[in-house]
Short mmCIF file of C-alpha atoms in Angstrom, two decimals:
data_model
loop_
_atom_site.label_atom_id
_atom_site.label_comp_id
_atom_site.label_asym_id
_atom_site.label_seq_id
_atom_site.Cartn_x
_atom_site.Cartn_y
_atom_site.Cartn_z
CA MET A 26 2.85 -28.95 2.63
CA ALA A 27 0.93 -32.21 1.38
CA ASN A 28 2.04 -35.97 1.66
CA VAL A 29 3.48 -37.28 -1.73
CA ASP A 30 5.34 -40.23 -1.91
CA ALA A 31 8.96 -39.96 -2.07
CA GLN A 32 10.48 -40.27 -4.93
CA PRO A 33 9.88 -37.53 -7.40
CA ARG A 34 7.19 -38.10 -9.78
CA ASN A 35 6.92 -35.24 -12.26
CA VAL A 36 4.81 -34.16 -14.86
CA VAL A 37 5.10 -32.24 -18.41
CA GLN A 38 1.72 -31.54 -20.34
CA ILE A 39 1.86 -30.64 -23.58
CA ILE A 40 -0.56 -28.35 -25.12
CA ALA A 41 -1.24 -28.34 -28.98
CA ASP A 42 -3.11 -25.33 -30.59
CA ASP A 43 -6.50 -25.67 -32.36
CA LEU A 44 -5.16 -29.19 -33.37
CA GLY A 45 -7.99 -31.49 -33.98
CA LEU A 46 -7.15 -35.19 -35.20
CA MET A 47 -5.13 -34.36 -38.09
CA LEU A 48 -1.85 -36.45 -36.69
CA GLY A 49 0.04 -39.79 -37.94
CA CYS A 50 -1.39 -42.32 -34.80
CA TYR A 51 -4.94 -40.74 -35.15
CA GLY A 52 -5.38 -42.07 -39.33
CA LEU A 53 -4.35 -39.58 -41.31
CA LYS A 54 -1.73 -40.71 -43.27
CA SER A 55 -1.58 -37.34 -45.23
CA ILE A 56 1.20 -35.49 -42.80
CA GLN A 57 4.32 -36.80 -41.41
CA THR A 58 4.19 -35.96 -37.65
CA PRO A 59 6.68 -38.30 -36.49
CA ASN A 60 7.22 -38.03 -32.79
CA ILE A 61 4.14 -37.63 -31.50
CA ASP A 62 2.82 -40.89 -33.61
CA LYS A 63 6.63 -42.36 -31.67
CA LEU A 64 4.51 -40.89 -27.86
CA ALA A 65 1.82 -42.65 -29.12
CA SER A 66 4.26 -46.09 -29.16
CA GLN A 67 5.75 -45.88 -26.43
CA GLY A 68 2.14 -44.28 -24.33
CA THR A 69 -1.64 -44.86 -24.60
CA LYS A 70 -3.81 -42.69 -27.21
CA PHE A 71 -7.25 -42.22 -26.41
CA THR A 72 -9.67 -42.02 -29.51
CA ASN A 73 -12.83 -41.12 -27.60
CA ALA A 74 -10.65 -38.44 -25.25
CA PHE A 75 -13.19 -34.59 -25.17
CA ALA A 76 -13.12 -31.50 -24.34
CA SER A 77 -15.73 -29.48 -22.85
CA THR A 78 -16.02 -27.05 -25.21
CA ALA A 79 -14.28 -26.10 -28.15
CA SER A 80 -12.79 -22.39 -27.24
CA CYS A 81 -8.87 -21.70 -26.42
CA SER A 82 -9.59 -20.38 -22.86
CA GLY A 83 -12.26 -22.44 -21.86
CA SER A 84 -10.52 -25.15 -23.16
CA ARG A 85 -7.42 -24.55 -21.18
CA SER A 86 -9.77 -22.96 -17.81
CA THR A 87 -10.72 -26.58 -17.40
CA ILE A 88 -7.65 -28.79 -18.15
CA TYR A 89 -5.91 -26.76 -15.56
CA THR A 90 -9.36 -26.54 -12.98
CA GLY A 91 -10.84 -29.91 -13.57
CA LEU A 92 -13.89 -27.53 -13.36
CA HIS A 93 -16.69 -26.88 -16.39
CA THR A 94 -16.43 -22.90 -17.52
CA HIS A 95 -19.90 -22.43 -16.03
CA GLU A 96 -18.06 -23.51 -12.96
CA ASN A 97 -14.43 -21.80 -12.93
CA GLY A 98 -15.86 -18.43 -14.25
CA GLN A 99 -13.77 -18.83 -17.79
CA TYR A 100 -16.65 -18.33 -19.60
CA GLY A 101 -14.68 -17.26 -22.76
CA LEU A 102 -11.53 -16.04 -24.27
CA ASN A 103 -9.38 -14.23 -22.04
CA HIS A 104 -6.95 -11.45 -23.62
CA GLY A 105 -7.83 -8.93 -25.41
CA TRP A 106 -11.17 -7.37 -24.70
CA ASN A 107 -12.98 -10.58 -24.09
CA HIS A 108 -11.01 -10.44 -20.81
CA PHE A 109 -12.79 -13.79 -19.49
CA GLN A 110 -11.54 -14.62 -16.34
CA THR A 111 -11.84 -17.19 -14.05
CA HIS A 112 -13.16 -17.11 -10.90
CA ASP A 113 -11.03 -15.54 -7.51
CA HIS A 114 -11.59 -18.35 -4.98
CA ILE A 115 -11.76 -21.53 -7.61
CA GLU A 116 -8.43 -23.84 -6.65
CA THR A 117 -6.23 -24.70 -10.02
CA ALA A 118 -3.26 -27.05 -10.98
CA PRO A 119 -0.42 -25.16 -10.41
CA GLN A 120 -2.04 -24.18 -6.56
CA ILE A 121 -1.90 -27.61 -6.11
CA PHE A 122 0.76 -28.38 -7.20
CA ASN A 123 2.87 -26.39 -5.63
CA ALA A 124 0.98 -26.61 -2.27
CA LEU A 125 2.87 -30.46 -2.93
CA GLY A 126 5.97 -29.03 -2.74
CA TYR A 127 6.37 -29.08 -6.56
CA GLN A 128 7.96 -26.48 -8.99
CA THR A 129 5.79 -25.27 -11.34
CA GLY A 130 6.10 -23.97 -14.77
CA ILE A 131 4.26 -23.06 -17.99
CA ILE A 132 5.99 -22.10 -20.89
CA SER A 133 4.40 -19.86 -24.42
CA LYS A 134 1.14 -20.07 -24.75
CA VAL A 135 -0.74 -19.17 -20.81
CA HIS A 136 -4.80 -17.99 -22.25
CA VAL A 137 -6.08 -17.42 -19.04
CA GLY A 138 -5.93 -15.80 -15.88
CA PRO A 139 -5.64 -13.84 -13.46
CA GLN A 140 -1.91 -15.18 -13.25
CA SER A 141 -2.67 -14.32 -8.77
CA VAL A 142 -5.13 -17.84 -9.50
CA TYR A 143 -3.06 -19.11 -11.60
CA PRO A 144 0.63 -19.13 -9.65
CA TRP A 145 2.94 -20.45 -12.12
CA GLU A 146 6.42 -20.46 -9.80
CA TRP A 147 8.75 -20.32 -13.13
CA TYR A 148 6.09 -17.62 -15.81
CA ALA A 149 7.50 -18.23 -19.45
CA PRO A 150 4.84 -16.72 -21.85
CA GLY A 151 4.96 -15.54 -25.51
CA GLU A 152 4.14 -15.32 -28.57
CA SER A 153 6.79 -17.14 -30.44
CA ARG A 154 6.18 -19.79 -32.85
CA ASP A 155 10.27 -20.85 -32.65
CA VAL A 156 9.75 -24.20 -31.85
CA ARG A 157 13.29 -25.11 -30.33
CA GLU A 158 13.42 -21.74 -28.35
CA ASN A 159 10.32 -23.33 -26.58
CA ALA A 160 12.52 -26.63 -25.65
CA ALA A 161 15.67 -24.20 -25.03
CA GLU A 162 13.03 -22.45 -21.89
CA ALA A 163 11.91 -26.15 -21.09
CA ALA A 164 15.52 -27.04 -20.34
CA ARG A 165 16.36 -24.11 -17.42
CA PHE A 166 13.07 -25.13 -16.34
CA PHE A 167 14.69 -28.79 -15.90
CA ASP A 168 17.40 -27.63 -14.70
CA ARG A 169 16.31 -25.79 -12.25
CA ALA A 170 14.69 -28.18 -11.04
CA LYS A 171 17.62 -30.71 -10.59
CA GLU A 172 19.31 -28.15 -8.73
CA THR A 173 16.93 -27.59 -6.16
CA SER A 174 16.08 -32.17 -6.03
CA ARG A 175 12.48 -30.70 -6.70
CA PRO A 176 9.30 -32.60 -8.11
CA PHE A 177 7.99 -30.69 -11.31
CA HIS A 178 4.44 -29.55 -12.68
CA LEU A 179 5.43 -27.85 -16.57
CA THR A 180 2.80 -26.89 -19.07
CA VAL A 181 3.94 -26.29 -22.87
CA GLY A 182 1.48 -24.02 -24.47
CA PHE A 183 2.82 -24.52 -28.05
CA ARG A 184 1.63 -21.44 -30.88
CA ASP A 185 1.23 -23.63 -32.83
CA PRO A 186 -1.17 -24.55 -35.07
CA HIS A 187 -3.30 -21.83 -34.99
CA ARG A 188 -4.08 -19.06 -37.48
CA ASP A 189 -2.02 -16.20 -37.42
CA ALA A 190 -3.10 -12.89 -38.68
CA THR A 191 -3.72 -13.40 -41.73
CA ARG A 192 -6.34 -14.81 -43.41
CA GLY A 193 -5.10 -17.80 -44.52
CA GLY A 194 -1.79 -17.99 -42.45
CA PHE A 195 -0.52 -20.76 -39.31
CA GLY A 196 2.79 -19.10 -38.70
CA ASN A 197 4.96 -20.66 -41.35
CA GLN A 198 6.57 -17.26 -42.92
CA ASP A 199 7.18 -16.11 -39.75
CA GLU A 200 11.36 -14.67 -39.35
CA ASP A 201 11.97 -17.10 -36.01
CA VAL A 202 10.72 -20.20 -37.14
CA SER A 203 12.51 -20.35 -40.72
CA HIS A 204 15.87 -22.21 -39.30
CA VAL A 205 12.91 -25.47 -38.02
CA GLU A 206 12.37 -27.72 -41.36
CA VAL A 207 8.98 -28.76 -42.28
CA PRO A 208 7.70 -30.64 -45.26
CA ASP A 209 7.71 -29.49 -47.76
CA TYR A 210 2.78 -30.52 -48.47
CA GLN A 211 1.75 -29.83 -51.57
CA LEU A 212 -2.16 -29.14 -52.64
CA GLN A 213 -2.70 -32.81 -53.80
CA ASP A 214 -1.70 -34.07 -50.55
CA VAL A 215 -3.59 -32.83 -48.22
CA ASP A 216 -7.10 -34.64 -47.19
CA ILE A 217 -9.95 -33.08 -47.08
CA PRO A 218 -11.75 -33.49 -43.64
CA ASP A 219 -15.46 -34.87 -43.86
CA TYR A 220 -16.65 -31.46 -41.89
CA LEU A 221 -15.33 -29.33 -44.91
CA SER A 222 -16.57 -29.04 -48.62
CA ASP A 223 -13.03 -29.35 -51.12
CA VAL A 224 -12.24 -25.67 -51.90
CA PRO A 225 -8.99 -24.35 -53.84
CA GLU A 226 -8.55 -21.96 -50.77
CA LEU A 227 -9.12 -24.18 -48.23
CA ARG A 228 -6.15 -27.52 -50.19
CA VAL A 229 -4.32 -23.54 -49.89
CA GLU A 230 -4.49 -23.73 -46.01
CA LEU A 231 -4.73 -27.13 -45.22
CA VAL A 232 -1.14 -27.08 -47.05
CA GLU A 233 0.02 -24.30 -44.76
CA TYR A 234 -1.69 -25.83 -41.79
CA TYR A 235 0.06 -29.49 -42.30
CA LYS A 236 3.61 -26.84 -41.99
CA SER A 237 2.14 -25.67 -38.62
CA ILE A 238 1.11 -29.26 -37.32
CA SER A 239 4.79 -30.38 -38.73
CA ARG A 240 6.72 -28.23 -36.83
CA LEU A 241 4.38 -29.16 -33.72
CA ASP A 242 5.91 -32.40 -34.21
CA LYS A 243 9.42 -30.92 -34.22
CA GLY A 244 8.62 -28.90 -30.89
CA VAL A 245 6.99 -32.45 -29.04
CA GLY A 246 10.49 -33.64 -30.27
CA PHE A 247 12.51 -31.89 -28.73
CA ILE A 248 11.14 -31.20 -26.01
CA LEU A 249 11.14 -35.70 -25.02
CA ASP A 250 14.61 -34.91 -26.12
CA GLU A 251 15.50 -32.58 -23.77
CA LEU A 252 13.90 -34.61 -20.66
CA GLU A 253 16.28 -37.68 -22.46
CA LYS A 254 18.99 -35.66 -21.88
CA ARG A 255 18.75 -35.77 -18.58
CA ASN A 256 17.75 -38.92 -17.57
CA LEU A 257 14.15 -37.59 -16.61
CA ARG A 258 11.91 -39.87 -18.55
CA GLU A 259 11.61 -42.61 -16.31
CA SER A 260 10.06 -39.99 -13.65
CA THR A 261 7.60 -38.30 -15.64
CA LEU A 262 4.79 -38.57 -16.48
CA VAL A 263 3.80 -36.86 -19.99
CA ILE A 264 0.89 -35.57 -21.50
CA PHE A 265 -0.22 -34.66 -25.14
CA MET A 266 -2.84 -33.41 -25.87
CA SER A 267 -4.94 -29.96 -28.07
CA ASP A 268 -7.67 -27.61 -26.33
CA ASN A 269 -10.04 -27.78 -29.02
CA GLY A 270 -10.45 -28.50 -32.92
CA ALA A 271 -9.03 -27.49 -35.86
CA PRO A 272 -9.14 -23.93 -36.22
CA PHE A 273 -12.42 -24.54 -39.78
CA VAL A 274 -15.92 -23.98 -39.81
CA ASN A 275 -17.65 -26.44 -38.34
CA SER A 276 -15.43 -27.57 -35.83
CA LYS A 277 -13.30 -24.98 -33.93
CA THR A 278 -16.41 -23.46 -30.66
CA THR A 279 -18.52 -25.33 -31.98
CA LEU A 280 -19.21 -28.79 -29.58
CA TYR A 281 -20.10 -31.64 -32.70
CA ASP A 282 -17.18 -34.19 -32.50
CA ALA A 283 -15.25 -32.35 -35.24
CA GLY A 284 -14.51 -29.53 -32.34
CA VAL A 285 -14.45 -31.30 -28.90
CA ARG A 286 -12.94 -34.83 -29.88
CA LEU A 287 -9.22 -34.90 -29.39
CA PRO A 288 -5.94 -36.92 -29.41
CA LEU A 289 -5.65 -37.42 -25.95
CA ILE A 290 -1.86 -39.20 -25.70
CA ILE A 291 -0.27 -40.69 -21.69
CA SER A 292 3.41 -42.20 -21.55
CA SER A 293 4.18 -43.23 -18.17
CA PRO A 294 7.00 -45.02 -16.87
CA ASP A 295 5.74 -47.20 -14.02
CA SER A 296 5.99 -50.65 -14.83
CA ASP A 297 2.04 -51.85 -15.55
CA SER A 298 2.00 -49.65 -18.11
CA ILE A 299 1.07 -51.42 -21.36
CA PRO A 300 3.18 -48.91 -24.41
CA GLY A 301 0.53 -49.03 -27.55
CA THR A 302 -2.02 -49.31 -26.18
CA VAL A 303 -5.16 -47.99 -27.43
CA ASN A 304 -8.15 -46.49 -25.72
CA PRO A 305 -11.70 -46.08 -26.23
CA ASN A 306 -12.85 -45.48 -23.19
CA MET A 307 -15.36 -41.93 -22.68
CA VAL A 308 -12.90 -39.81 -20.68
CA SER A 309 -12.89 -35.57 -20.14
CA PHE A 310 -10.43 -33.18 -19.91
CA LEU A 311 -11.72 -32.49 -16.55
CA ASP A 312 -10.12 -36.15 -15.95
CA ILE A 313 -6.43 -34.46 -16.52
CA LEU A 314 -5.53 -32.60 -13.36
CA PRO A 315 -7.02 -35.93 -10.72
CA THR A 316 -4.04 -37.90 -13.03
CA CYS A 317 -2.44 -35.82 -12.33
CA ILE A 318 -2.67 -35.34 -8.47
CA ALA A 319 -2.87 -39.29 -8.25
CA TRP A 320 0.50 -39.84 -10.46
CA ALA A 321 2.34 -37.05 -7.77
CA GLY A 322 1.69 -39.17 -5.43
CA SER A 323 -0.14 -36.77 -3.09
CA LYS A 324 -2.59 -40.05 -0.60
CA ASP A 325 -5.40 -37.45 -1.49
CA LEU A 326 -7.22 -36.94 -4.49
CA PHE A 327 -8.52 -32.48 -3.35
CA PRO A 328 -4.56 -31.42 -1.05
CA LYS A 329 -5.57 -28.53 0.85
CA THR A 330 -4.82 -24.59 -0.67
CA SER A 331 -6.12 -21.78 0.18
CA ASN A 332 -9.13 -21.96 -1.96
CA SER A 333 -9.69 -25.86 -0.86
CA GLU A 334 -13.03 -25.00 1.23
CA LYS A 335 -14.20 -22.63 -1.28
CA SER A 336 -13.73 -24.12 -4.85
CA PRO A 337 -16.32 -26.88 -6.83
CA LYS A 338 -15.83 -30.13 -5.74
CA ARG A 339 -14.39 -31.84 -9.01
CA LEU A 340 -15.90 -34.45 -10.82
CA GLY A 341 -13.16 -35.57 -12.42
CA ARG A 342 -10.92 -38.55 -12.45
CA SER A 343 -7.51 -40.06 -12.42
CA LEU A 344 -7.01 -41.98 -15.68
CA LEU A 345 -4.29 -44.10 -13.62
CA PRO A 346 -6.16 -46.88 -13.11
CA ILE A 347 -7.86 -47.58 -17.10
CA LEU A 348 -4.13 -46.41 -18.36
CA SER A 349 -3.80 -49.89 -19.80
CA ALA A 350 -7.47 -50.54 -20.61
CA SER A 351 -7.42 -51.88 -24.40
CA LYS A 352 -11.25 -52.94 -24.53
CA ILE A 353 -14.15 -50.70 -22.54
CA VAL A 354 -14.66 -51.03 -18.87
CA PRO A 355 -17.64 -51.77 -17.30
CA GLU A 356 -20.29 -48.79 -16.75
CA GLU A 357 -20.21 -49.86 -13.01
CA GLN A 358 -16.68 -49.26 -13.29
CA TRP A 359 -15.86 -46.36 -15.56
CA GLN A 360 -18.43 -43.99 -16.33
CA GLN A 361 -19.18 -44.33 -20.19
CA HIS A 362 -20.16 -41.22 -21.37
CA VAL A 363 -18.76 -37.34 -20.31
CA PHE A 364 -20.28 -33.93 -20.34
CA GLY A 365 -19.07 -30.27 -21.71
CA SER A 366 -20.52 -26.96 -21.42
CA HIS A 367 -19.35 -23.54 -23.93
CA THR A 368 -20.73 -20.48 -23.47
CA PHE A 369 -18.59 -17.68 -24.81
CA HIS A 370 -15.94 -17.73 -27.60
CA GLU A 371 -15.10 -14.27 -27.84
CA ILE A 372 -17.19 -11.59 -25.88
CA GLN A 373 -19.56 -11.08 -28.58
CA ASN A 374 -20.05 -14.58 -29.68
CA TYR A 375 -22.41 -15.47 -26.69
CA TRP A 376 -24.12 -18.70 -27.71
CA PRO A 377 -24.65 -20.71 -24.97
CA THR A 378 -24.88 -25.03 -25.46
CA ARG A 379 -23.83 -28.06 -23.44
CA TYR A 380 -23.73 -31.86 -24.21
CA MET A 381 -23.35 -35.61 -22.98
CA ARG A 382 -21.85 -38.02 -25.59
CA THR A 383 -22.45 -41.63 -25.27
CA HIS A 384 -20.59 -44.37 -27.49
CA LYS A 385 -23.80 -44.37 -29.23
CA PHE A 386 -25.28 -40.92 -28.91
CA LYS A 387 -25.51 -37.17 -28.72
CA TYR A 388 -27.36 -34.66 -27.38
CA HIS A 389 -27.25 -31.27 -27.30
CA ARG A 390 -29.00 -29.20 -25.33
CA ASN A 391 -28.82 -25.26 -26.89
CA ILE A 392 -30.14 -22.57 -24.95
CA ALA A 393 -29.92 -19.83 -27.29
CA TRP A 394 -31.10 -21.54 -29.89
CA GLN A 395 -32.82 -18.54 -31.53
CA LEU A 396 -29.56 -16.75 -32.09
CA ASN A 397 -28.12 -17.89 -34.81
CA PHE A 398 -25.08 -19.43 -34.55
CA PRO A 399 -21.84 -17.24 -34.39
CA PHE A 400 -18.59 -17.21 -36.25
CA GLY A 401 -15.24 -16.83 -34.96
CA THR A 402 -13.64 -13.10 -36.04
CA ASP A 403 -10.47 -15.46 -37.46
CA LEU A 404 -12.92 -17.81 -38.59
CA TYR A 405 -15.07 -15.92 -40.31
CA GLY A 406 -12.63 -13.55 -42.23
CA SER A 407 -10.31 -17.44 -43.14
CA LEU A 408 -9.91 -17.65 -47.04
CA SER A 409 -11.33 -21.05 -47.13
CA TRP A 410 -14.74 -19.68 -45.17
CA GLU A 411 -14.54 -17.06 -48.13
CA GLY A 412 -14.40 -20.06 -50.54
CA ILE A 413 -16.75 -22.32 -48.86
CA ARG A 414 -19.33 -19.48 -49.00
CA ASN A 415 -19.06 -18.79 -52.27
CA SER A 416 -19.18 -22.23 -53.88
CA THR A 417 -21.93 -23.71 -55.74
CA PRO A 418 -24.82 -24.79 -53.94
CA LEU A 419 -25.93 -27.97 -54.17
CA PRO A 420 -28.76 -29.94 -53.28
CA ASP A 421 -27.80 -32.06 -50.78
CA ASP A 422 -29.88 -35.05 -49.68
CA GLU A 423 -32.48 -34.19 -47.87
CA SER A 424 -34.25 -32.10 -50.31
CA ASP A 425 -33.23 -30.97 -54.19
CA THR A 426 -33.31 -27.09 -53.44
CA PRO A 427 -29.75 -25.83 -53.62
CA GLU A 428 -27.20 -25.09 -50.74
CA VAL A 429 -24.34 -24.10 -49.56
CA MET A 430 -22.72 -27.36 -47.98
CA LEU A 431 -20.44 -27.82 -44.92
CA GLY A 432 -19.24 -31.37 -45.57
CA ARG A 433 -22.53 -32.88 -46.28
CA ARG A 434 -24.38 -30.14 -43.38
CA ARG A 435 -26.03 -27.96 -45.23
CA LEU A 436 -25.49 -23.89 -43.92
CA THR A 437 -28.72 -23.08 -43.01
CA SER A 438 -29.05 -25.69 -40.19
CA TYR A 439 -24.96 -25.05 -38.72
CA VAL A 440 -26.17 -21.51 -38.14
CA TYR A 441 -30.60 -22.04 -36.77
CA ARG A 442 -29.99 -24.57 -34.51
CA GLY A 443 -32.89 -26.17 -32.95
CA PRO A 444 -33.30 -26.37 -29.05
CA GLU A 445 -32.30 -29.90 -28.82
CA GLU A 446 -30.27 -32.10 -31.37
CA LEU A 447 -29.92 -36.07 -30.65
CA PHE A 448 -27.55 -37.55 -33.30
CA ASP A 449 -27.20 -42.02 -33.18
CA LEU A 450 -22.64 -41.95 -33.76
CA GLU A 451 -22.97 -45.61 -34.59
CA ALA A 452 -25.93 -44.09 -38.22
CA ASP A 453 -24.33 -40.53 -38.59
CA PRO A 454 -20.83 -39.93 -37.30
CA GLU A 455 -20.66 -35.90 -38.65
CA GLU A 456 -23.58 -35.31 -36.35
CA ILE A 457 -26.15 -34.55 -39.35
CA ASN A 458 -29.23 -36.24 -38.59
CA ASN A 459 -31.06 -34.26 -35.73
CA LEU A 460 -33.33 -36.86 -34.48
CA THR A 461 -35.17 -35.43 -31.98
CA ASN A 462 -38.30 -35.68 -33.25
CA ASP A 463 -38.27 -39.22 -34.53
CA PRO A 464 -40.68 -40.80 -32.61
CA GLN A 465 -38.13 -43.82 -32.41
CA TYR A 466 -35.64 -41.79 -30.08
CA GLN A 467 -37.73 -40.19 -27.96
CA GLY A 468 -37.19 -41.91 -25.62
CA GLN A 469 -33.63 -41.49 -25.41
CA LEU A 470 -34.04 -37.72 -25.93
CA ILE A 471 -35.42 -38.12 -22.24
CA ARG A 472 -33.13 -40.38 -20.88
CA MET A 473 -30.25 -37.47 -22.02
CA ARG A 474 -32.53 -34.78 -21.74
CA SER A 475 -33.12 -35.58 -17.84
CA GLU A 476 -30.36 -36.43 -16.99
CA THR A 477 -28.38 -33.53 -18.74
CA GLU A 478 -30.30 -31.78 -16.95
CA ALA A 479 -29.06 -33.75 -13.06
CA TRP A 480 -25.99 -32.71 -13.78
CA GLN A 481 -26.15 -28.84 -14.56
CA TYR A 482 -28.00 -29.36 -11.11
CA LEU A 483 -25.19 -31.00 -9.72
CA THR A 484 -22.31 -28.70 -11.16
CA ASP A 485 -24.92 -25.24 -10.92
CA ASP A 486 -25.30 -24.30 -13.81
CA VAL A 487 -27.21 -21.32 -14.09
CA TRP A 488 -27.51 -20.85 -17.99
CA LEU A 489 -29.70 -24.70 -16.83
CA PHE A 490 -33.29 -22.06 -18.00
CA LYS A 491 -36.79 -23.25 -17.05
CA ASP A 492 -39.68 -20.91 -18.60
CA GLY A 493 -36.32 -18.76 -19.13
CA VAL A 494 -35.10 -17.89 -16.29
CA SER A 495 -32.48 -19.82 -14.53
CA ALA A 496 -32.83 -22.49 -12.15
CA ILE A 497 -29.92 -21.65 -10.09
CA SER A 498 -30.35 -18.28 -9.52
CA SER A 499 -34.04 -18.90 -8.10
CA GLN A 500 -33.76 -21.10 -6.14
CA GLY A 501 -34.47 -19.12 -3.88
CA TYR A 502 -38.43 -17.57 -5.16
CA GLN A 503 -38.39 -20.90 -5.60
CA LYS A 504 -38.05 -21.82 -1.73
CA LEU A 505 -40.82 -18.96 -1.59
CA GLY A 506 -43.25 -20.12 -3.47
CA LEU A 507 -42.18 -19.77 -7.11
CA LYS A 508 -42.89 -22.85 -9.33
CA LEU A 509 -41.42 -22.08 -12.11
CA PRO A 510 -42.97 -24.51 -15.71
CA ASP A 511 -41.45 -27.79 -17.05
CA ARG A 512 -40.02 -26.06 -20.13
CA PHE A 513 -36.66 -24.63 -21.90
CA ASP A 514 -38.16 -20.99 -22.46
CA PHE A 515 -41.02 -18.19 -22.23
CA ASP A 516 -43.60 -18.80 -23.82
CA ILE A 517 -45.19 -14.88 -25.17
CA LYS A 518 -48.91 -16.46 -25.85
CA ARG A 519 -49.14 -18.91 -22.97
CA PRO A 520 -47.71 -17.06 -20.58
CA GLY A 521 -49.11 -18.85 -17.03
CA ASN A 522 -46.71 -20.09 -14.85
CA ALA A 523 -49.23 -23.45 -15.06
CA SER A 524 -46.39 -26.50 -15.93
CA GLY A 525 -46.50 -27.44 -19.07
CA PRO A 526 -44.52 -29.42 -20.94
CA PHE A 527 -41.14 -29.44 -22.34
CA TRP A 528 -41.10 -27.47 -25.03
CA ALA A 529 -40.01 -24.74 -26.74
CA PRO A 530 -41.83 -21.51 -29.47
CA ALA A 531 -40.95 -21.69 -32.68
CA ARG A 532 -38.10 -19.52 -33.67
CA PRO A 533 -38.41 -17.08 -36.41
CA LYS A 534 -40.89 -18.54 -39.72
CA GLU A 535 -36.28 -18.72 -41.60
CA ALA A 536 -36.04 -21.74 -39.65
CA SER A 537 -39.30 -22.83 -37.83
CA GLU A 538 -38.34 -26.34 -39.66
CA GLN A 539 -35.20 -26.53 -36.95
CA THR A 540 -38.31 -26.22 -34.08
CA THR A 541 -38.83 -29.14 -31.69
CA LYS A 542 -41.77 -29.32 -29.74
CA LEU A 543 -42.01 -32.13 -27.59
CA GLY A 544 -44.89 -33.04 -25.23
#
């Protein structure tokens, strides 16, 4: 057993399903989330917290491993025919906390596998949205820990506010939720997110989505009540977060901020924490596991398990040193940029892309940019998307040619994307105006491209492509003399391997305007 401080220091990690930033404490006045808002007032609310990927299984795997999906192998969804699995040699949170002597557990949504890699001691998966029953299961977990005098690490994966199996529902008609009272939102009550267009079908869905969020909020309150009843709050680090953005087109499955900029609230009972802190520093969900390990009192952020020597080294940082920071910490003390990695959602949704984000700029490297950006099945089947795709085309700021719009984004630029995207977030927070061809931003583009590539090398990202070939998997041949041109994609018109510019050939003519060519 690893060296842990004597005083029990527990962790409760609450993960919402497809939430995004639609909470009262994050500025949405039209929704009622009093329990989550109260938690934020008691702890630290991060305003620049980022998931690595905008897909359920992948994002959860990064939280539980401290590794990007291209490192841990959970490239896409775990369930059904998708069947993506975390590699057997990867070290995970339940392995680590089992080794630390903790009672580990997970309740409701799991969505990663295999179970042998995620060996939670208390394993209570479920499909129900009954947040009272989820809380009752948590109560049983807490009682067992108290009976055995063990510290605990519990993850509660609420099912809300994910879509249900209907075209516009969010579980509000399920029999097992009828006893949980939520506000009766009306069509005129909802606010339309900037990344979506105001169509009647969207308002209908948002009413149901708001109800699902309010039920989630009730569940958070029930969990916190169970801790309070047992006098466990003063020894428990409570973390609230979402796995990815809201389940709408132009959000979930994309690495735009709507998909990966997410709520993160941490409530610490330590005396040096400042309730109500609003923390603007750049943090990654890969920082969650190191934070939990540090909170547990482990003398080593890398306690030994059977997979310790085989698993890649985690690059995340404990958030505890900056938990009470209400201003941006200097770069030399805290790295003020984050990276992200997405490869699949469903197994047919192959669209590998990487991103780097600072406070001011966002860079996307779209590896399979020649492919159309894919639609998740539940998003494509939604009533809101049907309403948007059949809406009246409108002229946008760039062209008088009418086009269907996603908020201010042209549908063309959503489906057809170039090999790189660069956005000035201060001027363009919705990531609409791609600056990769703007001479004024070439220096910034080159810097962020280089830093992203260096990070890909550091994390052995096999999707780091040079001349259409993985620069990582071909390293053995490179040692034997293979030279890869310094360009993203293979060019059938210039197939020679002489060193060439960093560039990409043109995609089909309908998207030629999206092509980036850099010398």
